[in-house]
Amino acid sequence: MATKKTAQKKAAAVKTAPRNVVQKILAAHLVEGDPATDAELGIRIDQTLTQDATGTMAYLQFESMGVPRVKTDISVSYVDHNTVQIGFENADDHDFLQSIAKKYGIVYSKCGNGICHQLHLERFGKPGTTLLGSDSHTPTGGGIGQIAIGAGGIDIAVAMAGGAFHIPTPKVRAIVLKGRLRRGVSAKDVILKVLEKYGTKGNVGWIFEYTGDGVRTLDVPSRATITNMGAELGVTTSVFPSDRVTRQFLAAQGRAGDFTEIVADRGATYDDTFVIDLAKIEPLMAAPHSPGNIVTVKSMKGTKVNQILIGSCTNSSYRDIRTVALYLKGKHVADDVEVGIACGSRQVINMLAKDGSLAILHAAGCRMLENACGFCIGAHMSPRTGAVSLRTNNRNFEGRSGTKSAQVYLVSPETAAASALTGRVELPTAKPVAAVPSPKKFPVDDALFLYRATAGRGVKGTAIVRGPNIAPVPKGAPLADDLDGVVAIKVGDKITTDHIMPAGARLKYRSNIPEYAKYVFEPCEPKFHDICQANRAAGRANVIVAGESYGQGSSREHAALCPMYLGVKAVVAKSIERIHRANLVNFGIVPFTFTDPADYEKLAAGDRLAFKGLRAAVAGDGRLTVRTKAGDVTLQTALSAREKAIILAGGLLCLRQ
Ligand code: MIC
Ligand code: SF4
């Protein structure tokens, strides 16, 4: 009896204890685990999004689960990555995605509608809900008060089938914004400031919650810029409260009914706090080749620039592109710089057309690009050899632009526009333009969102269109007791998923694993595919050895799926980033770290590794000592019970079928 009373008291205390925004949303979605005691939580997913480059695989996996229709509140399939359509492959993928959407009750956003994150914010993002997306920049939804998380395609497939999504029980850091930004300084500079402080590694398991009186000075698209690029920190997600500004944005989108207020209670506590005085932020930029390599624009002033590209899911809102137009009004971009602009959505383009901005940008000599990912993923507009390229997107990994020798700097739209006029890095604060007010009414045209009427139900009898680029999903095999392993490749620190599974010209093979697997590690070791096949033919298991922060960047599960296809059974790294680690588990690859990071030096490509009792180690405490020619090396992997079951079975798909 006493215990029951104590439990009731405890429950009442939990109910009344002041809560932050993260705690409120997670509590409303918790289906497994207890934040007070468990390391992993299962949450219900209300909305999902996919884009075409990860979506094909996600839907092939969803199909193989045999569920008749999606079970979420809303699932949207966007086409924005593979839009160049050289060859039949992209168009094959689009047709496949469209037929899947129709059959299973998914909304289909046609190619030409815009970039997934910008569109989702405009038309579907709903405060207080959870959104899971097969793209690492899904946290854009945090700008509208969603807990929005990026994950691998198979996790989205599970969520569409009604399954929970699992996150490490988060630690929540309050980023307290005070005051107001100066003219010429914008949201991009705020997130670059946060990246300067926290870097791109060491933030796994955290959620960053923005709070403080400065929050209300930022409109929803600006908030979304900040949460979008929070992905580069490696956090689970970032979130803003849902307040009057959010209400105004939703009403202007004709979605007043989607508004719910979600603000932190007075006295809510956080695991850590970082205060930023907005008025003191100066224009910043991320120097090559990492979004965490922050320098001031002032320190780079006068540097010759060859290319300037404005857009991407980070900075392609009406507010951003209109600001650029105000900088360029009545002027012309410098002769020796090429300037390209990609808007985030048709809505943005329509507004720019109406207010004359498009004409200004054309007259200024800008190249108006398709409203898609395009340059951001190296799908076109690769700069010339050794170029300095200023871009408003979120990643400047070496070679991502398509030109290995290019020096890509990430900047705000304001810095990009000011620099376009002279062809040199310029301070946007020197001659700032007026702030763009939040529109009272956005023009809504949902014509390119197909199957809204059958969302959640689907259309029975729809035939799935499968061109030759749609290959079946490969399946893993149960984990062996022992492995005769060989180091197929040894790489250094901060290896990104762009190194492991390049995009750009190779992106069109996303739905064709046997073909795409030929390009694993292409930028690091073009022979990786052949090395793996030879090891496999000799009866050996392939192992990847890596340094710190392995698998940074995108959510592409292909960076685990293609290695699995090539017989990779383990990754041994100093540390592994969140989404990639989850993808490795999902495809049955053991994510090991060194117990002593110095052991990294003992291993070289081609070395043999004897994994004795691997299955028992995974099922047990995750520690295993492997024999190498330089002596014994002890490895560890911290797996939840759920993850152990997945790896032992040979991957999530083996468990779900
Ligand atoms: C990216 O920005 O790297 C991508 C391309 O959008 C990826 C998804 C993908 O690889 O398809 C991401 O961010 O997850
Ligand atoms: Fe597209 Fe670039 Fe955004 Fe990725 S980061 S979703 S490639 S615009």
XYZ file of C-alpha atoms and ligand atoms in Angstrom:
679
model
C 0.000 0.000 0.000
C 2.766 2.348 1.053
C 4.535 1.594 -2.214
C 1.395 2.364 -4.212
C 1.040 5.706 -2.428
C 4.682 6.544 -3.021
C 4.278 5.631 -6.679
C 1.165 7.819 -6.951
C 2.970 10.696 -5.248
C 5.898 10.224 -7.564
C 3.618 10.233 -10.607
C 1.914 13.415 -9.395
C 5.312 15.040 -8.865
C 6.364 14.071 -12.386
C 3.127 15.510 -13.747
C 3.520 18.817 -11.993
C 7.295 19.187 -12.293
C 8.088 21.986 -14.738
C 9.005 20.538 -18.105
C 10.978 21.769 -21.071
C 9.700 21.486 -24.654
C 11.587 18.253 -25.348
C 10.192 16.559 -22.231
C 6.656 17.617 -23.121
C 6.710 16.260 -26.655
C 8.557 13.072 -25.780
C 6.243 12.324 -22.848
C 3.253 12.567 -25.169
C 4.834 10.041 -27.551
C 6.575 7.602 -25.237
C 5.736 3.959 -25.938
C 8.797 2.166 -24.524
C 11.222 2.947 -21.739
C 11.372 5.412 -18.884
C 13.528 8.527 -19.273
C 14.446 8.308 -15.581
C 15.905 4.829 -15.756
C 16.418 3.632 -19.320
C 19.186 4.402 -21.794
C 16.900 4.006 -24.810
C 13.352 5.237 -25.440
C 10.799 4.122 -27.994
C 8.590 6.910 -29.368
C 5.480 6.928 -31.546
C 5.963 8.623 -34.887
C 3.148 10.853 -36.184
C 4.609 11.906 -39.525
C 7.256 10.555 -41.886
C 9.022 12.033 -44.857
C 11.275 10.490 -47.445
C 13.160 11.961 -50.354
C 13.806 10.112 -53.590
C 17.475 9.260 -52.986
C 16.709 7.388 -49.766
C 13.011 6.801 -50.412
C 13.314 4.073 -53.021
C 15.093 1.791 -50.565
C 12.787 2.791 -47.678
C 9.710 1.845 -49.711
C 11.246 -1.390 -51.034
C 11.803 -2.320 -47.396
C 8.309 -1.188 -46.425
C 6.864 -3.311 -49.237
C 8.724 -6.354 -48.009
C 7.082 -5.964 -44.571
C 3.707 -6.825 -46.103
C 1.727 -3.986 -44.471
C -1.270 -2.901 -46.623
C -1.085 0.874 -45.940
C 0.813 3.420 -43.887
C -0.256 3.790 -40.271
C 1.050 7.288 -39.564
C -1.028 10.511 -39.409
C 0.686 11.557 -42.615
C 3.583 10.242 -44.710
C 4.998 12.276 -47.560
C 7.301 11.112 -50.359
C 9.300 14.001 -51.844
C 11.302 14.073 -55.058
C 14.073 16.641 -54.855
C 17.500 14.972 -54.946
C 17.687 13.039 -58.208
C 16.163 15.553 -60.569
C 18.789 15.934 -63.285
C 17.500 12.923 -65.236
C 20.519 12.105 -67.351
C 19.677 8.555 -68.380
C 16.581 6.611 -67.439
C 17.455 5.890 -63.810
C 16.049 8.981 -62.066
C 12.776 8.859 -63.975
C 12.421 5.142 -63.206
C 12.781 5.956 -59.530
C 10.178 8.741 -59.715
C 7.609 6.443 -61.328
C 8.253 3.732 -58.762
C 7.830 6.242 -55.914
C 4.628 7.651 -57.378
C 3.032 4.227 -57.727
C 4.067 3.228 -54.197
C 2.584 6.449 -52.802
C -0.723 5.856 -54.535
C -0.952 2.253 -53.374
C -0.015 2.703 -49.716
C -1.666 6.034 -48.846
C 1.378 8.294 -48.992
C 1.259 11.887 -50.254
C 3.530 12.252 -53.302
C 5.324 15.520 -53.891
C 6.101 15.655 -57.603
C 9.496 16.595 -58.911
C 9.418 20.386 -59.362
C 7.486 21.037 -56.150
C 10.607 21.863 -54.133
C 12.984 20.683 -51.423
C 11.500 18.255 -48.895
C 12.329 20.143 -45.709
C 11.168 23.544 -46.940
C 7.936 22.017 -48.291
C 7.252 20.016 -45.155
C 7.668 23.107 -43.003
C 5.289 25.075 -45.232
C 2.542 22.503 -45.658
C 2.686 19.682 -43.059
C 4.904 20.416 -40.049
C 2.759 20.520 -36.925
C 3.905 21.704 -33.476
C 4.030 19.060 -30.777
C 4.187 16.111 -33.184
C 6.999 13.727 -34.037
C 8.439 13.550 -37.549
C 10.860 10.899 -38.753
C 12.578 11.454 -42.092
C 15.043 9.515 -44.211
C 17.223 12.560 -44.467
C 19.576 13.943 -41.842
C 18.139 17.463 -42.177
C 14.677 16.393 -41.050
C 15.286 18.412 -37.820
C 14.295 21.436 -39.930
C 10.856 20.657 -38.459
C 12.216 21.686 -35.060
C 11.741 25.247 -36.290
C 7.991 24.763 -36.029
C 8.095 22.940 -32.688
C 8.266 19.340 -33.867
C 10.589 16.674 -32.544
C 11.890 15.921 -36.010
C 14.604 13.308 -36.424
C 16.671 11.997 -39.337
C 17.130 8.240 -39.698
C 17.884 5.487 -42.171
C 15.219 4.400 -44.648
C 14.448 1.139 -42.876
C 13.612 3.027 -39.672
C 11.144 5.112 -41.676
C 9.687 1.916 -43.133
C 9.152 0.559 -39.608
C 7.532 3.836 -38.519
C 5.209 3.787 -41.550
C 4.246 0.263 -40.540
C 3.252 1.606 -37.110
C 6.423 0.661 -35.225
C 8.201 2.802 -32.669
C 11.440 4.674 -33.291
C 14.215 4.372 -30.740
C 16.448 7.158 -29.500
C 19.033 7.301 -26.760
C 17.390 8.915 -23.711
C 18.374 12.491 -24.496
C 20.297 15.023 -22.506
C 18.800 18.429 -23.223
C 20.910 21.537 -23.633
C 19.207 24.937 -23.480
C 20.589 27.387 -26.007
C 19.391 30.648 -24.505
C 19.075 33.377 -27.124
C 19.108 36.918 -25.777
C 18.434 40.212 -27.552
C 18.217 40.689 -31.305
C 20.501 40.158 -34.314
C 22.108 43.186 -35.961
C 21.114 44.012 -39.535
C 23.085 41.912 -42.009
C 23.472 39.059 -39.499
C 21.012 36.156 -39.668
C 20.031 32.693 -38.460
C 22.879 31.042 -40.375
C 25.350 32.998 -38.276
C 23.564 31.809 -35.130
C 23.945 28.129 -35.988
C 27.542 28.713 -37.085
C 28.110 30.235 -33.633
C 26.657 27.113 -32.020
C 28.876 24.959 -34.254
C 31.893 27.059 -33.246
C 31.148 26.232 -29.614
C 30.203 22.559 -29.877
C 31.842 21.323 -33.105
C 30.729 18.404 -35.250
C 31.541 15.593 -32.834
C 30.906 14.689 -29.233
C 27.234 15.729 -29.260
C 25.691 12.299 -29.811
C 22.602 11.778 -27.662
C 21.906 15.480 -27.029
C 18.883 17.516 -28.060
C 19.382 21.273 -28.291
C 16.355 23.311 -27.212
C 16.308 27.008 -28.119
C 14.847 29.310 -25.527
C 15.167 32.867 -24.168
C 13.673 36.208 -25.178
C 15.648 36.269 -28.445
C 13.580 33.381 -29.793
C 10.613 35.632 -30.517
C 12.769 37.858 -32.757
C 13.298 34.947 -35.176
C 10.636 33.981 -37.724
C 9.858 30.309 -38.414
C 12.101 30.000 -41.521
C 15.023 31.437 -39.505
C 14.373 29.003 -36.678
C 14.275 26.224 -39.251
C 17.688 27.292 -40.623
C 19.082 26.807 -37.120
C 17.496 23.422 -36.426
C 18.302 22.243 -39.962
C 22.005 22.775 -39.565
C 21.888 21.400 -36.042
C 22.326 18.122 -37.939
C 25.975 19.056 -38.388
C 26.458 18.973 -34.604
C 25.579 15.277 -34.595
C 22.752 15.813 -32.077
C 19.545 13.773 -32.105
C 17.633 16.923 -33.027
C 17.076 20.593 -32.175
C 13.800 22.283 -31.341
C 12.223 25.692 -30.864
C 9.102 26.361 -28.795
C 5.796 26.799 -30.600
C 4.675 30.346 -29.768
C 3.003 33.433 -31.247
C 5.492 33.516 -34.101
C 4.633 29.908 -34.962
C 0.923 30.703 -34.766
C 1.338 33.606 -37.174
C 3.334 31.445 -39.642
C 0.751 28.662 -39.618
C -2.123 31.105 -40.022
C -0.336 32.724 -42.980
C -0.034 29.232 -44.504
C -3.791 28.765 -44.072
C -3.136 26.190 -41.336
C -4.220 28.000 -38.168
C -5.880 24.765 -37.015
C -2.511 23.006 -36.827
C -1.254 25.352 -34.107
C -0.662 24.204 -30.521
C 1.311 26.256 -28.051
C 4.298 24.382 -26.619
C 6.648 26.396 -24.478
C 8.894 25.366 -21.601
C 7.313 25.699 -18.168
C 8.726 28.350 -15.870
C 11.442 26.646 -13.839
C 12.014 23.870 -16.396
C 15.496 22.454 -16.044
C 18.130 21.391 -18.554
C 21.245 19.227 -18.450
C 23.306 22.155 -19.669
C 22.889 25.760 -20.790
C 24.662 27.988 -23.295
C 23.759 31.649 -23.567
C 24.122 33.583 -26.830
C 23.726 37.342 -27.034
C 22.317 37.722 -30.545
C 23.433 41.358 -30.783
C 27.059 40.290 -30.377
C 27.087 37.707 -33.170
C 29.158 38.750 -36.142
C 28.939 37.274 -39.640
C 30.590 33.855 -39.660
C 31.520 31.225 -42.197
C 32.520 27.545 -42.109
C 35.863 27.106 -43.850
C 36.903 23.984 -45.809
C 36.266 21.130 -45.256
C 33.993 20.957 -42.217
C 30.839 22.763 -41.051
C 32.559 23.006 -37.669
C 35.570 24.908 -38.975
C 34.287 28.387 -38.105
C 36.022 31.668 -38.972
C 34.735 35.249 -39.080
C 33.771 36.788 -42.404
C 35.928 39.747 -41.361
C 39.028 37.559 -41.251
C 38.376 36.432 -44.846
C 37.322 39.824 -46.235
C 38.721 40.508 -49.694
C 39.340 36.824 -50.572
C 38.718 36.242 -54.283
C 35.615 34.123 -54.937
C 34.846 32.131 -58.110
C 31.378 30.815 -57.401
C 28.436 31.711 -55.137
C 25.480 29.372 -54.709
C 22.391 30.296 -52.707
C 19.684 27.826 -51.697
C 19.450 24.292 -50.202
C 17.160 23.220 -47.385
C 19.106 25.496 -45.007
C 18.572 28.815 -46.756
C 15.962 28.760 -49.493
C 12.926 30.363 -47.851
C 11.163 33.449 -49.161
C 12.828 35.462 -46.397
C 16.286 34.338 -47.544
C 15.954 34.789 -51.288
C 14.054 38.077 -50.959
C 16.913 39.335 -48.768
C 19.391 38.406 -51.508
C 17.255 40.281 -54.050
C 17.340 43.383 -51.840
C 21.153 43.260 -51.771
C 21.329 42.869 -55.564
C 18.577 45.333 -56.517
C 19.638 47.559 -59.407
C 23.146 46.063 -59.406
C 25.036 43.362 -61.264
C 27.106 40.471 -59.950
C 30.867 40.737 -60.570
C 32.056 39.570 -64.017
C 34.343 36.832 -62.772
C 31.989 35.119 -60.350
C 29.152 32.741 -61.240
C 26.078 33.077 -59.047
C 23.331 30.463 -58.858
C 20.102 30.577 -56.862
C 17.810 27.636 -56.057
C 14.551 28.454 -54.264
C 13.127 25.992 -51.765
C 9.625 25.633 -53.159
C 7.088 26.752 -55.729
C 5.542 28.916 -53.055
C 8.835 30.773 -52.668
C 9.156 31.194 -56.444
C 5.569 32.440 -56.750
C 6.150 35.072 -54.095
C 9.420 36.210 -55.652
C 7.688 36.437 -59.016
C 4.907 38.580 -57.569
C 7.097 41.032 -55.673
C 9.580 41.528 -58.511
C 12.516 39.741 -56.864
C 12.877 37.225 -59.701
C 13.275 40.053 -62.179
C 15.869 41.684 -59.914
C 17.876 38.469 -59.629
C 17.739 37.841 -63.391
C 18.757 41.386 -64.133
C 21.647 41.055 -61.679
C 22.988 38.142 -63.733
C 22.156 35.247 -61.406
C 21.511 31.786 -62.804
C 18.090 30.699 -61.556
C 18.335 26.982 -60.767
C 15.713 24.302 -60.243
C 13.991 24.318 -56.853
C 15.758 21.147 -55.757
C 18.858 19.942 -53.887
C 21.014 20.261 -57.012
C 24.330 21.909 -56.246
C 24.158 21.039 -52.547
C 24.674 17.374 -53.243
C 27.112 17.868 -56.120
C 24.465 16.956 -58.682
C 25.456 19.914 -60.852
C 27.362 23.220 -60.839
C 30.620 21.710 -59.663
C 33.074 24.609 -59.523
C 36.309 24.851 -61.474
C 39.584 23.316 -60.252
C 40.787 24.945 -57.054
C 37.800 27.315 -56.946
C 36.680 29.263 -53.904
C 32.939 28.643 -53.665
C 30.657 30.415 -51.158
C 27.476 28.461 -50.489
C 24.498 28.831 -48.207
C 24.022 25.098 -47.690
C 25.040 23.072 -44.663
C 27.915 20.796 -45.665
C 31.314 21.562 -47.167
C 32.904 18.127 -46.971
C 35.859 17.692 -49.290
C 34.703 16.773 -52.798
C 30.945 17.039 -52.041
C 30.682 19.855 -54.593
C 31.938 17.440 -57.246
C 35.362 19.137 -57.427
C 37.886 17.671 -55.000
C 40.213 20.670 -55.083
C 37.441 23.235 -54.489
C 37.447 25.293 -51.297
C 33.825 25.514 -50.171
C 32.808 28.042 -47.491
C 29.363 27.981 -45.875
C 27.833 31.418 -45.377
C 24.569 33.248 -44.787
C 22.472 34.499 -47.730
C 23.481 38.037 -46.688
C 27.220 37.296 -46.919
C 26.677 35.448 -50.207
C 24.767 38.385 -51.715
C 27.190 41.077 -50.550
C 30.117 39.057 -51.934
C 28.380 38.433 -55.277
C 28.592 42.143 -56.059
C 32.391 42.342 -55.912
C 33.475 38.727 -56.430
C 35.320 38.923 -53.111
C 34.319 38.015 -49.570
C 32.461 41.036 -48.181
C 30.913 41.897 -44.854
C 27.096 41.922 -45.200
C 26.913 44.355 -42.311
C 28.726 47.081 -44.275
C 25.628 47.999 -46.316
C 22.822 45.893 -44.829
C 19.317 45.813 -46.274
C 16.046 46.095 -44.379
C 14.658 42.979 -42.691
C 12.064 41.063 -44.727
C 8.832 40.998 -42.693
C 7.016 37.701 -42.186
C 4.351 37.500 -44.930
C 0.770 37.916 -43.659
C -0.431 35.367 -46.186
C 1.551 32.832 -48.177
C 0.098 31.888 -51.586
C -0.930 28.256 -51.230
C -0.922 25.949 -54.235
C -0.832 22.263 -53.336
C -1.368 21.027 -56.889
C 1.896 19.084 -56.969
C 1.066 17.139 -53.806
C -0.667 14.084 -55.245
C -2.917 11.563 -53.459
C -3.842 13.847 -50.544
C -7.412 12.593 -50.779
C -6.340 8.955 -50.328
C -3.632 9.665 -47.720
C -3.567 6.931 -45.085
C -5.866 4.708 -47.165
C -4.177 4.198 -50.513
C -5.704 2.980 -53.728
C -6.202 -0.779 -53.853
C -5.062 -2.562 -56.986
C -2.421 0.034 -57.893
C 0.342 -1.647 -59.879
C 3.872 -0.794 -58.779
C 6.018 0.496 -61.638
C 9.488 -1.067 -61.567
C 11.973 -0.031 -64.233
C 15.319 -1.801 -64.572
C 16.970 0.560 -62.053
C 14.800 -0.828 -59.250
C 16.697 -3.810 -57.900
C 15.576 -6.004 -54.987
C 16.821 -5.205 -51.448
C 19.655 -7.485 -50.377
C 19.194 -9.338 -47.109
C 21.776 -10.035 -44.429
C 22.670 -13.337 -42.781
C 22.683 -14.205 -39.056
C 25.894 -13.249 -37.260
C 28.493 -16.042 -37.174
C 30.019 -17.369 -33.941
C 33.568 -16.665 -35.141
C 34.931 -14.611 -38.004
C 38.141 -14.709 -39.949
C 38.311 -10.963 -40.563
C 40.526 -8.799 -42.710
C 40.946 -5.013 -42.684
C 39.519 -4.093 -46.096
C 40.299 -0.404 -45.562
C 41.779 1.824 -42.866
C 40.562 5.440 -42.884
C 41.230 8.456 -40.651
C 39.082 10.828 -38.586
C 35.791 12.477 -39.625
C 35.056 10.138 -42.503
C 31.659 11.247 -43.781
C 28.969 9.225 -45.492
C 29.935 11.179 -48.629
C 33.324 9.413 -48.441
C 31.730 6.024 -47.830
C 28.929 6.234 -50.377
C 29.419 9.152 -52.757
C 26.409 11.026 -54.119
C 26.751 13.400 -57.132
C 27.233 11.379 -60.315
C 26.650 8.083 -58.445
C 23.383 9.134 -56.844
C 21.280 7.576 -59.551
C 22.087 4.070 -58.311
C 20.363 4.494 -54.941
C 17.677 1.939 -55.848
C 20.179 -0.506 -57.333
C 22.476 -1.839 -54.611
C 24.619 -4.201 -56.749
C 25.477 -1.262 -59.017
C 25.891 1.348 -56.247
C 28.120 -1.010 -54.221
C 30.783 -0.642 -56.921
C 31.438 2.883 -55.644
C 31.787 2.300 -51.888
C 34.722 4.423 -50.617
C 35.374 5.648 -54.166
C 37.027 8.904 -52.945
C 39.327 7.028 -50.510
C 40.050 3.679 -52.176
C 38.501 3.155 -55.610
C 39.424 -0.553 -55.471
C 37.428 -1.153 -52.265
C 34.729 -3.113 -54.065
C 37.273 -5.469 -55.682
C 39.232 -5.876 -52.445
C 36.056 -6.878 -50.623
C 35.013 -9.329 -53.306
C 38.467 -10.966 -53.273
C 38.405 -11.289 -49.473
C 34.950 -12.783 -49.644
C 36.031 -15.281 -52.282
C 38.818 -16.316 -49.872
C 36.199 -16.937 -47.154
C 37.056 -13.854 -45.100
C 34.861 -11.207 -43.541
C 35.598 -7.577 -44.398
C 36.273 -5.092 -41.610
C 36.477 -1.292 -41.806
C 38.926 0.449 -39.452
C 38.335 4.148 -38.807
C 39.282 7.059 -36.550
C 37.060 9.554 -34.717
C 33.519 10.435 -35.704
C 33.122 7.789 -38.388
C 29.991 8.191 -40.559
C 29.356 11.907 -40.042
C 26.821 13.643 -42.215
C 23.909 12.173 -44.038
C 21.346 9.563 -43.088
C 21.978 7.483 -46.210
C 21.643 3.886 -45.099
C 23.448 2.902 -48.287
C 26.665 3.672 -46.377
C 25.836 0.555 -44.320
C 23.717 -1.418 -46.790
C 26.291 -1.438 -49.623
C 29.170 -2.454 -47.298
C 26.887 -5.222 -45.972
C 26.344 -6.333 -49.565
C 30.145 -6.487 -49.944
C 30.536 -8.733 -46.907
C 31.515 -6.120 -44.298
C 30.689 -7.565 -40.872
C 32.245 -5.058 -38.488
C 33.382 -1.450 -38.242
C 36.135 -0.795 -35.720
C 36.462 2.934 -35.019
C 37.549 5.399 -32.361
C 33.969 6.738 -32.414
C 30.893 6.414 -34.648
C 28.219 9.066 -35.312
C 24.577 8.531 -34.320
C 22.632 7.927 -37.535
C 25.374 5.899 -39.155
C 25.781 3.720 -36.063
C 22.031 2.993 -36.128
C 22.254 2.146 -39.830
C 25.152 -0.272 -39.217
C 23.065 -2.054 -36.581
C 20.043 -2.138 -38.899
C 22.110 -3.958 -41.511
C 23.777 -6.389 -39.123
C 27.243 -4.781 -39.080
C 28.759 -4.702 -35.581
C 29.697 -1.110 -34.609
C 32.809 -1.638 -32.475
C 34.963 1.024 -30.843
C 38.477 0.551 -29.430
C 38.628 0.338 -25.639
C 42.048 1.964 -26.037
C 41.999 4.393 -28.985
C 45.796 4.029 -29.286
C 45.170 0.518 -30.665
C 44.042 2.199 -33.886
C 47.754 2.559 -34.695
C 48.273 -1.212 -34.452
C 46.077 -1.945 -37.465
C 46.755 -1.566 -41.187
C 44.849 -2.390 -44.360
C 45.189 -6.067 -45.198
C 45.775 -7.171 -41.566
C 43.949 -10.274 -40.412
C 41.674 -10.083 -37.350
C 40.489 -13.206 -35.560
C 37.054 -12.629 -33.997
C 36.530 -15.630 -31.710
C 33.192 -15.786 -29.890
C 31.726 -12.797 -31.743
C 28.117 -13.887 -31.385
C 28.528 -14.521 -27.668
C 30.197 -11.124 -27.212
C 27.371 -9.307 -28.999
C 24.769 -11.197 -26.969
C 26.738 -10.478 -23.791
C 28.516 -7.338 -22.588
C 29.807 -6.342 -26.030
C 33.522 -6.714 -25.214
C 35.744 -8.819 -27.429
C 39.503 -9.231 -27.682
C 40.615 -9.915 -31.228
C 43.971 -11.282 -32.236
C 45.977 -9.191 -34.699
C 49.549 -9.443 -35.905
C 50.487 -6.518 -33.638
C 49.022 -8.239 -30.573
C 45.609 -8.414 -28.949
C 43.181 -5.502 -29.346
C 40.104 -5.170 -27.144
C 36.932 -3.849 -28.742
C 33.567 -2.916 -27.307
C 30.056 -2.245 -28.502
C 27.300 -0.872 -26.263
C 24.095 -2.361 -27.613
C 20.579 -2.287 -26.239
C 18.654 -5.575 -26.058
C 16.752 -4.505 -29.188
C 19.966 -3.812 -31.100
C 21.514 -7.104 -30.031
C 18.544 -8.989 -31.452
C 18.844 -7.100 -34.749
C 22.556 -7.800 -35.181
C 22.305 -11.451 -34.198
C 19.513 -11.935 -36.754
C 21.585 -10.323 -39.532
C 19.723 -7.008 -39.700
C 16.343 -5.436 -39.087
C 14.807 -6.777 -42.274
C 15.619 -10.366 -41.232
C 13.734 -9.688 -37.988
C 10.682 -8.021 -39.563
C 9.957 -10.542 -42.296
C 22.694 15.149 -47.734
O 22.467 16.337 -47.567
O 23.810 14.646 -47.526
C 21.578 14.266 -48.224
C 21.889 13.905 -49.614
O 20.370 14.985 -48.214
C 21.476 13.049 -47.299
C 20.502 12.043 -47.731
C 21.004 11.163 -48.814
O 22.186 10.792 -48.813
O 20.196 10.803 -49.670
C 21.124 13.387 -45.855
O 21.335 14.489 -45.422
O 20.682 12.499 -45.114
Fe 18.991 18.368 -50.207
Fe 21.248 19.532 -49.544
Fe 19.219 19.600 -47.911
Fe 20.509 17.303 -48.271
S 21.339 19.160 -47.354
S 18.267 17.627 -48.232
S 21.052 17.509 -50.438
S 19.297 20.550 -49.928
